[in-house]
PDB file of C-alpha atoms in Angstrom:
ATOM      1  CA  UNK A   1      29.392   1.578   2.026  1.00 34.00           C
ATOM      2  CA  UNK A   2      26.265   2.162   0.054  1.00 39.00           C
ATOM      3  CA  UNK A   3      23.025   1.147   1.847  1.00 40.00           C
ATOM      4  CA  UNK A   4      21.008  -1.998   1.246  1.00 41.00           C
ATOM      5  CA  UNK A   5      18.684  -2.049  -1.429  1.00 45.00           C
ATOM      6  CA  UNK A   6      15.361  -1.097  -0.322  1.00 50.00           C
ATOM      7  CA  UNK A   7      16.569   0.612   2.442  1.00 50.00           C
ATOM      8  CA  UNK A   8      16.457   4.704   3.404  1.00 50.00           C
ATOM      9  CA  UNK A   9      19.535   6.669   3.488  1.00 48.00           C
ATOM     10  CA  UNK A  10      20.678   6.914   7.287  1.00 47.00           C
ATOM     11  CA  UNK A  11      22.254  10.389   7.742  1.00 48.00           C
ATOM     12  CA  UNK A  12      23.694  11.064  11.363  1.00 50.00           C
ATOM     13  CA  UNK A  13      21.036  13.575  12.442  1.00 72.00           C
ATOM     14  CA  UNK A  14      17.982  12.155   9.722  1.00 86.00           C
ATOM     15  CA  UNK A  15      14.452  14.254  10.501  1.00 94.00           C
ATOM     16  CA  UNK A  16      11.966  11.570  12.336  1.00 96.00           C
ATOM     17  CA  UNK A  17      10.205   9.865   9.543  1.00 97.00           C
ATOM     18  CA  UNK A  18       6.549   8.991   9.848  1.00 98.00           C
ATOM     19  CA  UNK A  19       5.167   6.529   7.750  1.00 97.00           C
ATOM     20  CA  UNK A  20       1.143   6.269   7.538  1.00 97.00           C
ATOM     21  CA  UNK A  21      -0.415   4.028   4.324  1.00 96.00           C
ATOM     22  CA  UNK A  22      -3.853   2.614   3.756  1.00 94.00           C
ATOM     23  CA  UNK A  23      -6.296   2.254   1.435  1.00 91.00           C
ATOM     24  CA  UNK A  24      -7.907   5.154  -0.328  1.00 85.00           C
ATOM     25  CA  UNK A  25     -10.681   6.502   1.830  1.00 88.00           C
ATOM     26  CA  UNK A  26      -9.365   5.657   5.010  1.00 92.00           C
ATOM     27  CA  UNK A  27      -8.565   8.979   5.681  1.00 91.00           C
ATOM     28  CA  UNK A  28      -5.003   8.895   5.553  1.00 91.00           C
ATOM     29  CA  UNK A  29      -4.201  11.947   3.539  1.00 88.00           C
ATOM     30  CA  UNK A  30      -6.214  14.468   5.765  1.00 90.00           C
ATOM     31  CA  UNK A  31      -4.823  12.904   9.142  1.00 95.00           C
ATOM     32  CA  UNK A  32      -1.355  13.141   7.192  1.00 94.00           C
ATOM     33  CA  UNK A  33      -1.931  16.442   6.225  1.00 91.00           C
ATOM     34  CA  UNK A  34      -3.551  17.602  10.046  1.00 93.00           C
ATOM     35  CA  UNK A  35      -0.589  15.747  11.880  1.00 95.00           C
ATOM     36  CA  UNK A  36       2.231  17.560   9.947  1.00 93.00           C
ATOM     37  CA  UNK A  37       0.938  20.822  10.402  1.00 91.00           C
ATOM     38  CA  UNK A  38       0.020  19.626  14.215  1.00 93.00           C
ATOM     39  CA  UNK A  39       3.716  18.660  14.612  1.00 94.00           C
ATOM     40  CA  UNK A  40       6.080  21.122  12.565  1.00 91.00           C
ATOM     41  CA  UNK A  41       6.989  18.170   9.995  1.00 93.00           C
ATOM     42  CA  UNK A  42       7.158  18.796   6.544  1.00 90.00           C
ATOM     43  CA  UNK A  43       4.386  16.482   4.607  1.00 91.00           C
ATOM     44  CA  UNK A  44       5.069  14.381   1.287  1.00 91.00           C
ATOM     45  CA  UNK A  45       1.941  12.975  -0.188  1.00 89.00           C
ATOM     46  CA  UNK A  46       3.007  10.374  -2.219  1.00 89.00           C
ATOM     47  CA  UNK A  47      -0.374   9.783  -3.947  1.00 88.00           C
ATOM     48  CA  UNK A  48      -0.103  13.256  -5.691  1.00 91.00           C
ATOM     49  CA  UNK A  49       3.172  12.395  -7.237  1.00 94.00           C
ATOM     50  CA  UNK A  50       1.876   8.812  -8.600  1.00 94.00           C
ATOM     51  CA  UNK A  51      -1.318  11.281  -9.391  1.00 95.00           C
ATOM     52  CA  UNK A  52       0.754  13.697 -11.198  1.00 96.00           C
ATOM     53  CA  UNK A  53       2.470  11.329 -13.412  1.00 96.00           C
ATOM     54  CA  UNK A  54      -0.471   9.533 -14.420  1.00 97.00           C
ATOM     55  CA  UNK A  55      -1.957  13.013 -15.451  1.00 97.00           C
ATOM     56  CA  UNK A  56       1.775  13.686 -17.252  1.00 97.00           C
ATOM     57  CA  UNK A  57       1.084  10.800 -19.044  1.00 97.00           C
ATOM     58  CA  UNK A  58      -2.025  11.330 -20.094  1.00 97.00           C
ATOM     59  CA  UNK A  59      -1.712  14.771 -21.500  1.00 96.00           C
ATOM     60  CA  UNK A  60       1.487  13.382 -23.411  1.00 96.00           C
ATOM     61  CA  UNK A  61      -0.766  10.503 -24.793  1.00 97.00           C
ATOM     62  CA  UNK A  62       1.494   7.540 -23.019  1.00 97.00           C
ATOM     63  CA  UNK A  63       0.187   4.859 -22.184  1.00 97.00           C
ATOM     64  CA  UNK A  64       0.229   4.312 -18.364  1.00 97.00           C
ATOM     65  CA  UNK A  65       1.041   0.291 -19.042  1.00 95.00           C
ATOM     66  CA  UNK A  66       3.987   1.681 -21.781  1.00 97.00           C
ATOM     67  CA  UNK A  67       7.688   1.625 -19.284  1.00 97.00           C
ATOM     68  CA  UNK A  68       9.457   2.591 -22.471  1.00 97.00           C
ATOM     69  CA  UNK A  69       7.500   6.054 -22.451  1.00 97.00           C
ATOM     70  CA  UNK A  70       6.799   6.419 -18.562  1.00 97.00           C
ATOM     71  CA  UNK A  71      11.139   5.694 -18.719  1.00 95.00           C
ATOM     72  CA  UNK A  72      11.173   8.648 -20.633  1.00 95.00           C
ATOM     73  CA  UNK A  73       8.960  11.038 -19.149  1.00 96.00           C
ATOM     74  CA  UNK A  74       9.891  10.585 -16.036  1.00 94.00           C
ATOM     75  CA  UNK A  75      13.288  12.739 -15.986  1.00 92.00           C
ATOM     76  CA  UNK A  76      11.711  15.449 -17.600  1.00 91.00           C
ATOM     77  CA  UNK A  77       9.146  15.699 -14.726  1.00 91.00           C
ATOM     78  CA  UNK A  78       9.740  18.619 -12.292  1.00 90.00           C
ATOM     79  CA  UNK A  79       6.919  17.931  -9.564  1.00 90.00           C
ATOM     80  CA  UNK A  80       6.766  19.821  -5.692  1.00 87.00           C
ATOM     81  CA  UNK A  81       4.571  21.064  -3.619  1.00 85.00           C
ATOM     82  CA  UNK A  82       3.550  24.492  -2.045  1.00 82.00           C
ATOM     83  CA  UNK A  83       1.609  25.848  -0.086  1.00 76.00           C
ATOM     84  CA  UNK A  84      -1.854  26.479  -0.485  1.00 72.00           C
ATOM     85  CA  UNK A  85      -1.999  29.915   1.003  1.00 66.00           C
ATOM     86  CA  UNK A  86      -5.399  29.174   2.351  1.00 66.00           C
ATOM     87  CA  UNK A  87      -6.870  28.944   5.782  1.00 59.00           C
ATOM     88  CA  UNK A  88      -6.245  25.563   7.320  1.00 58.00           C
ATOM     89  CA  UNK A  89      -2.900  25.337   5.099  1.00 57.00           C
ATOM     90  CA  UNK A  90      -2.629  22.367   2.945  1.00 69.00           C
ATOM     91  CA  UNK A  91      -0.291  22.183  -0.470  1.00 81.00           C
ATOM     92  CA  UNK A  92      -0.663  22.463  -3.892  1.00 87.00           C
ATOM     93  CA  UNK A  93       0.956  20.436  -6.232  1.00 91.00           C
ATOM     94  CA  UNK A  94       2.861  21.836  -8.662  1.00 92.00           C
ATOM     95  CA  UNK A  95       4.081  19.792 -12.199  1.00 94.00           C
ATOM     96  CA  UNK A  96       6.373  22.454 -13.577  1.00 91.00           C
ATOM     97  CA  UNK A  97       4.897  25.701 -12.960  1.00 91.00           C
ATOM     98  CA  UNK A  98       1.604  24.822 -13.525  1.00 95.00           C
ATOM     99  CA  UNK A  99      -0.849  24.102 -10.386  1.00 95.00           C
ATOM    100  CA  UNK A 100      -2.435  20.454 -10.623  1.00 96.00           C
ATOM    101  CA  UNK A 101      -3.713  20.197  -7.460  1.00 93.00           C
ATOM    102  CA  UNK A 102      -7.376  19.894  -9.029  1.00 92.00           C
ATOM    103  CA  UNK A 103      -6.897  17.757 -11.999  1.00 95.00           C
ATOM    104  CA  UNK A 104      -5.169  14.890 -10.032  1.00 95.00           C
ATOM    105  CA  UNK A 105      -7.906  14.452  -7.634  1.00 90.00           C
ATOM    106  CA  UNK A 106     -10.817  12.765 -10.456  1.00 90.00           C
ATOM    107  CA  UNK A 107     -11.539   9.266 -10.461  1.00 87.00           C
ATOM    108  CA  UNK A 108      -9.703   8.613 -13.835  1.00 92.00           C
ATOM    109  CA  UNK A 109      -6.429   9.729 -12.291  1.00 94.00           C
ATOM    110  CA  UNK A 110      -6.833   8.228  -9.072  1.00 89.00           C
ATOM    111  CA  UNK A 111      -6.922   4.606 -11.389  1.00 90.00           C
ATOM    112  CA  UNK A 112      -4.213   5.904 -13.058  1.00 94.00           C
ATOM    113  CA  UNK A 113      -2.358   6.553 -10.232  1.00 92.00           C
ATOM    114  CA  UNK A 114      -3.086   2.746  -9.279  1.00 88.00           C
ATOM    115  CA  UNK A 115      -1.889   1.671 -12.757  1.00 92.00           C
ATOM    116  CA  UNK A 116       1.646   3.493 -12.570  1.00 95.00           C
ATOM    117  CA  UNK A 117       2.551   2.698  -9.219  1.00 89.00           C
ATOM    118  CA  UNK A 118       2.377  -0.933 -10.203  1.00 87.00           C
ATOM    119  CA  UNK A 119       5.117  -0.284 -13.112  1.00 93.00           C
ATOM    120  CA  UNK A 120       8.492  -1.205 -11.546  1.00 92.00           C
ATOM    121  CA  UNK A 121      10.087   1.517 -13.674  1.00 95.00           C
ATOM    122  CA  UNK A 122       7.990   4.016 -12.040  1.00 94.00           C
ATOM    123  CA  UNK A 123       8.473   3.323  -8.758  1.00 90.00           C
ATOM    124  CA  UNK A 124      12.010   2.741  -9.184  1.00 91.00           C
ATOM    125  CA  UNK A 125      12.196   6.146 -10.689  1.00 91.00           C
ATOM    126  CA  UNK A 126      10.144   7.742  -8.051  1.00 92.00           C
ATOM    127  CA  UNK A 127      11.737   6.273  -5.016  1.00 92.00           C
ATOM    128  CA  UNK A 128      14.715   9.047  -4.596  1.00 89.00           C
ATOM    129  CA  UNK A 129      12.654  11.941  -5.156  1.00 89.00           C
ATOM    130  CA  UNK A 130      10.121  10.808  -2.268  1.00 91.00           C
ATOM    131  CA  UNK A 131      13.156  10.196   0.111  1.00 93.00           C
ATOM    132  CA  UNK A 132      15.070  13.379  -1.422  1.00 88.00           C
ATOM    133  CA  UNK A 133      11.752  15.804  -0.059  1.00 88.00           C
ATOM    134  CA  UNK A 134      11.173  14.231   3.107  1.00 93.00           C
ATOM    135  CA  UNK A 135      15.271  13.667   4.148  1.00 92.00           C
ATOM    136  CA  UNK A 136      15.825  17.639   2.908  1.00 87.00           C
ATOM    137  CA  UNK A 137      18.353  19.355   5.332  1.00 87.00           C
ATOM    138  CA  UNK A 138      15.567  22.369   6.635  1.00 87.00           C
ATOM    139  CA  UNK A 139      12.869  19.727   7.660  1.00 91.00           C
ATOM    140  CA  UNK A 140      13.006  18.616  11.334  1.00 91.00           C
ATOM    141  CA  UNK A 141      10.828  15.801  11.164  1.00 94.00           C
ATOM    142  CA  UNK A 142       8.300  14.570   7.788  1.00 95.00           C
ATOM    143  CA  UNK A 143       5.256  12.785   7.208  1.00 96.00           C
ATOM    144  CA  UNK A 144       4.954  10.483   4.601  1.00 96.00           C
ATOM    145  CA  UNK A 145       1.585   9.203   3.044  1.00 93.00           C
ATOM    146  CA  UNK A 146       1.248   6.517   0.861  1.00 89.00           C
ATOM    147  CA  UNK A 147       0.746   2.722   0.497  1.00 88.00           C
ATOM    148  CA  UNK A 148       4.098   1.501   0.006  1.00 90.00           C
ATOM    149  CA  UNK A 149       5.949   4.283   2.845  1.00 94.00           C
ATOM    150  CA  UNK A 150       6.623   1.654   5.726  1.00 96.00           C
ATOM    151  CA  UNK A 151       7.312  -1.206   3.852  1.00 94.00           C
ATOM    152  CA  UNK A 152       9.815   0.130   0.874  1.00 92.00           C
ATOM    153  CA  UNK A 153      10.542   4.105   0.835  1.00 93.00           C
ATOM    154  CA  UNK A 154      11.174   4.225   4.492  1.00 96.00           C
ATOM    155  CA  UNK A 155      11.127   0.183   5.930  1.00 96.00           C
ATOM    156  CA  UNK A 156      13.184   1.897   8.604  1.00 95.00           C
ATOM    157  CA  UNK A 157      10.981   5.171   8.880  1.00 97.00           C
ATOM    158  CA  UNK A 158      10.452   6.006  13.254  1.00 96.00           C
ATOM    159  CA  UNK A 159       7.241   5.811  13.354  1.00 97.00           C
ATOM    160  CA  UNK A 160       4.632   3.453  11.004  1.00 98.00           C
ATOM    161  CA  UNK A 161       0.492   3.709  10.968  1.00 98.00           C
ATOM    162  CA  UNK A 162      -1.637   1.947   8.727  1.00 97.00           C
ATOM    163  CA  UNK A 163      -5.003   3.198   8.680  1.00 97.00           C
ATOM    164  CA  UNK A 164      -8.326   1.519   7.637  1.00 96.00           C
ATOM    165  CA  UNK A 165     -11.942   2.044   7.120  1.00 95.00           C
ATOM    166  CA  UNK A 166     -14.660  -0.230   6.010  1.00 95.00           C
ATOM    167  CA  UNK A 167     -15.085   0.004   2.025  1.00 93.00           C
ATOM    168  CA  UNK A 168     -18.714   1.425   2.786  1.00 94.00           C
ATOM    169  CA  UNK A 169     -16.877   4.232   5.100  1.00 94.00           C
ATOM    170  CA  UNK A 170     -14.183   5.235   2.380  1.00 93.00           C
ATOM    171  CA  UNK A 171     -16.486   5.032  -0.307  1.00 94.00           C
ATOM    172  CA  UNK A 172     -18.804   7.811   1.567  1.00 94.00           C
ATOM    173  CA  UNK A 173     -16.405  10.020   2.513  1.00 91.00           C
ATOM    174  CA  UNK A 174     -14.319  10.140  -1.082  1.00 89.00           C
ATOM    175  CA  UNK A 175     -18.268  10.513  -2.761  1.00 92.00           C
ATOM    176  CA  UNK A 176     -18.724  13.487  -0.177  1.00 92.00           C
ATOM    177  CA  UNK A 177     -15.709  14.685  -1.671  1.00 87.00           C
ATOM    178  CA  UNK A 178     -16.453  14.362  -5.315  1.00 87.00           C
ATOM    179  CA  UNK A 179     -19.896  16.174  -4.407  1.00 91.00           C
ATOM    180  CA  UNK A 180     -18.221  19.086  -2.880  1.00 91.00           C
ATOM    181  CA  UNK A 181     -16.430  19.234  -6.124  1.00 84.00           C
ATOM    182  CA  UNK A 182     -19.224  18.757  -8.439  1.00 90.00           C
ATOM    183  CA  UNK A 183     -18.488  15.655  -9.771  1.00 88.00           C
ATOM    184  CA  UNK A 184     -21.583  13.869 -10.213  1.00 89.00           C
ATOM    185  CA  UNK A 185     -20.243   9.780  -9.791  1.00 90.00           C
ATOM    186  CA  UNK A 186     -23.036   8.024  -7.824  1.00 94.00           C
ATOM    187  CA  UNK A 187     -22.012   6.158  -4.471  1.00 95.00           C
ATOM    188  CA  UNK A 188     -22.147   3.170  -6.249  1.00 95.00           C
ATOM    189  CA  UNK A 189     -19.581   4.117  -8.966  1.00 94.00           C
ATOM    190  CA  UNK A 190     -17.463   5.614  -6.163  1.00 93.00           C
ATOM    191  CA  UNK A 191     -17.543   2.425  -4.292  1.00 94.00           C
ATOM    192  CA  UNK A 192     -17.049   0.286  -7.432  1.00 94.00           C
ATOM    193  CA  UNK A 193     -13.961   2.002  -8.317  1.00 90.00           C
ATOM    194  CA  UNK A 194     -12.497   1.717  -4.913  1.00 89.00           C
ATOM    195  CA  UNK A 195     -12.890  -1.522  -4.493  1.00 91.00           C
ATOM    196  CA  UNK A 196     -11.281  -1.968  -8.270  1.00 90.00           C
ATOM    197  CA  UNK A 197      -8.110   0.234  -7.085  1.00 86.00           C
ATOM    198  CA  UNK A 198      -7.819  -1.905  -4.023  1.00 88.00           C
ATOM    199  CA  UNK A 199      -7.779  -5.125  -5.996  1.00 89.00           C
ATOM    200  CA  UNK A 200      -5.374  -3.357  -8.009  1.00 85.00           C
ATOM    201  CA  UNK A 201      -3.092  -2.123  -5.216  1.00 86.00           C
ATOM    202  CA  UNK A 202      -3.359  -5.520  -3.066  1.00 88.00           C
ATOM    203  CA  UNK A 203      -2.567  -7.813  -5.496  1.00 87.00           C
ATOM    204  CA  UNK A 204       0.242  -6.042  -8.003  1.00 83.00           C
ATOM    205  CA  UNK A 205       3.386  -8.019  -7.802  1.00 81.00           C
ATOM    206  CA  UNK A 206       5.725  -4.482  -7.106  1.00 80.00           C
ATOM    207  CA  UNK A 207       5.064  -3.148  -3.376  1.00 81.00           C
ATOM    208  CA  UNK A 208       1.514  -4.849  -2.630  1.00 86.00           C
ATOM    209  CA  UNK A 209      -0.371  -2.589  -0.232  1.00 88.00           C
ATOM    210  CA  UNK A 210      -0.049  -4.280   3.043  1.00 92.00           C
ATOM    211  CA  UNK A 211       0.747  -2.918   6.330  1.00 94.00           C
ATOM    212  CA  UNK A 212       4.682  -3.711   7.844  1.00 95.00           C
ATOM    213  CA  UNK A 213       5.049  -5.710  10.363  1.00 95.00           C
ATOM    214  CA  UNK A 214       5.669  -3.110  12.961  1.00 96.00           C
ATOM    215  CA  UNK A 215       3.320  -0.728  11.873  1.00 97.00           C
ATOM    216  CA  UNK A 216       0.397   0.405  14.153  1.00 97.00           C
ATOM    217  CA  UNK A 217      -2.982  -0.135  12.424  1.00 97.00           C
ATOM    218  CA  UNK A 218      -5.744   2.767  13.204  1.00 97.00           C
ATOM    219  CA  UNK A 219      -8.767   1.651  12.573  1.00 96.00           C
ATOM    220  CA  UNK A 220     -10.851   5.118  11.455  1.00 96.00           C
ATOM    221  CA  UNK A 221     -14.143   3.814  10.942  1.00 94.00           C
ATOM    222  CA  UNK A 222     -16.913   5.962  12.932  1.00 90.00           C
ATOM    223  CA  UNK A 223     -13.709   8.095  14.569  1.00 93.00           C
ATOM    224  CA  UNK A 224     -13.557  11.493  14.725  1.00 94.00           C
ATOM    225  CA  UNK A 225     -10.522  13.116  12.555  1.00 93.00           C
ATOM    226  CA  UNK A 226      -9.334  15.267  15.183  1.00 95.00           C
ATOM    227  CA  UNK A 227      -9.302  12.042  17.909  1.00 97.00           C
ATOM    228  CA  UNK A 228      -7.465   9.950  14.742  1.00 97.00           C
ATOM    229  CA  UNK A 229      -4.983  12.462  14.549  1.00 97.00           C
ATOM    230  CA  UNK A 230      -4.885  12.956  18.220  1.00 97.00           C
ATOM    231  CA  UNK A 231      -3.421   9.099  18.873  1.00 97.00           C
ATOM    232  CA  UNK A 232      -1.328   9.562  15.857  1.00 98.00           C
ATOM    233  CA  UNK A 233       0.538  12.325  17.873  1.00 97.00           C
ATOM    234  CA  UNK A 234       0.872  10.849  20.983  1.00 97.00           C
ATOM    235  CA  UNK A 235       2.287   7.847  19.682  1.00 97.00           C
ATOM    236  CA  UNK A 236       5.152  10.178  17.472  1.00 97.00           C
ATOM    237  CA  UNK A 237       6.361  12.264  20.376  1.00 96.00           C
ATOM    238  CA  UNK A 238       6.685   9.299  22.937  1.00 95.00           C
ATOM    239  CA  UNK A 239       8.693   7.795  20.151  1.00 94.00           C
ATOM    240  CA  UNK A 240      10.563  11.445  19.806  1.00 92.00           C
ATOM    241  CA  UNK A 241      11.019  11.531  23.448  1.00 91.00           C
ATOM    242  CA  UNK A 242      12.546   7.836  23.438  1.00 88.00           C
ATOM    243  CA  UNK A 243      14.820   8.307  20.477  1.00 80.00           C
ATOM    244  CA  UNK A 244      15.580  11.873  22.633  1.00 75.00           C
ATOM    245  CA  UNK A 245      17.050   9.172  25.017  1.00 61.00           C
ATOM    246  CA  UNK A 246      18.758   6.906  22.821  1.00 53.00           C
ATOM    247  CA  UNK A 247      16.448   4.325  22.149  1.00 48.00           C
ATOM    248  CA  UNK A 248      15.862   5.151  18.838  1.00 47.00           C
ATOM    249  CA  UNK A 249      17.403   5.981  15.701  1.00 47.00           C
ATOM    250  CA  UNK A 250      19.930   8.393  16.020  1.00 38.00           C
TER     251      UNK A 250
END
């Protein structure tokens, strides 16, 4: 029997799925990335993939409101990950052969990305690729980070955080970010633009960001990264050892 729609394939022995989504800024991607590596899981940013398409898009000249050409485009995209091969690990994200890792992290793409995850036939299109990387046979366990992880790609993932910041918070540590890079965007424009991509990501009609019900919320504000991803682990392997037991997912 096929499983419900919306739902996760269930294999016998599945890898423990961790679901964390939040805003951008909230520092989701880096705790993502820290906790993976921390526990032995593969990670699956899902915000690069949205990120990559947008960029697809762009250099193909499609519109990122135009379904008839993101239809298209989408089966002829071949995006993964890698690793860095720098200190501190990390991926790189790969669209073909060619390494994107750098061109999907500007403010135009990271609106972009907010525009094609709210097109139905994108996320319809995307949804068995993220399941396909995190659900592959070698991984043990995977960490998923997103907006839409606990409440669509994996509603029955093991494990569910949604993490938050104040909009001031985010908005500093993304402009830190953009400095580091040279990009020159004021704090203002950086907070201007957040606050547009969560109006954006709130209120679009196709997987609102919104935490599950049975998700725990982590509020980051003013918390160390290494003490955010600290409680993120504990909470994972006494959910491990309890599904070790048989009170969880099998």
């Amino acid at each position: 029997m096929p499983a419900p729609q919306g739902s996760s394939p269930a294999p016998a022995h599945r890898p423990f799925i961790v679901a964390i989504d939040g805003p951008a800024g909230a520092g989701k991607s880096t705790a993502s990335r820290q906790l993976a590596a921390r526990l032995g899981f593969a990670m699956v940013d899902t915000g690069a993939i949205y990120r990559t398409v947008a960029l697809a898009a762009t250099l193909r000249g499609i519109a990122l409101d135009d379904d008839a050409g993101l239809g298209r485009l989408l089966p002829e995209l071949a995006i993964r990950f890698a690793p860095s091969g720098q200190p501190g690990g990390g991926q790189r994200v790969l669209l073909g052969e060619e390494d994107v890792s750098v061109e999907i992290r500007t403010p135009p793409m990271s609106l972009g990305a907010s525009k094609v995850s709210a097109r139905p036939v994108v996320r319809a299109g995307l949804l068995e690729l993220q399941r396909r990387l995190a659900l592959a046979a070698e991984n043990r366990g995977a960490v998923l980070e997103g907006r839409d992880i606990g409440t669509v790609v994996f509603p029955d993932a093991d494990a569910k955080f949604f993490l938050v910041a104040t909009p001031e918070e985010r908005a500093r540590r993304r402009h830190a970010e953009l400095l580091a890079k040279g990009d020159p965007s004021t704090f203002e424009e950086v907070l201007a633009d957040q606050l547009k991509r969560d109006r954006q990501d709130s209120e679009r009609e196709i997987a609102p960001l919104r935490p599950a019900d049975d998700a725990v919320v982590v509020d980051t504000s003013g918390t160390p990264l290494e003490a955010v991803v600290d409680a993120l682990a504990r909470e994972v392997r006494a959910r491990q050892r309890r599904r070790g037991r048989g009170g969880g997912r099998p």
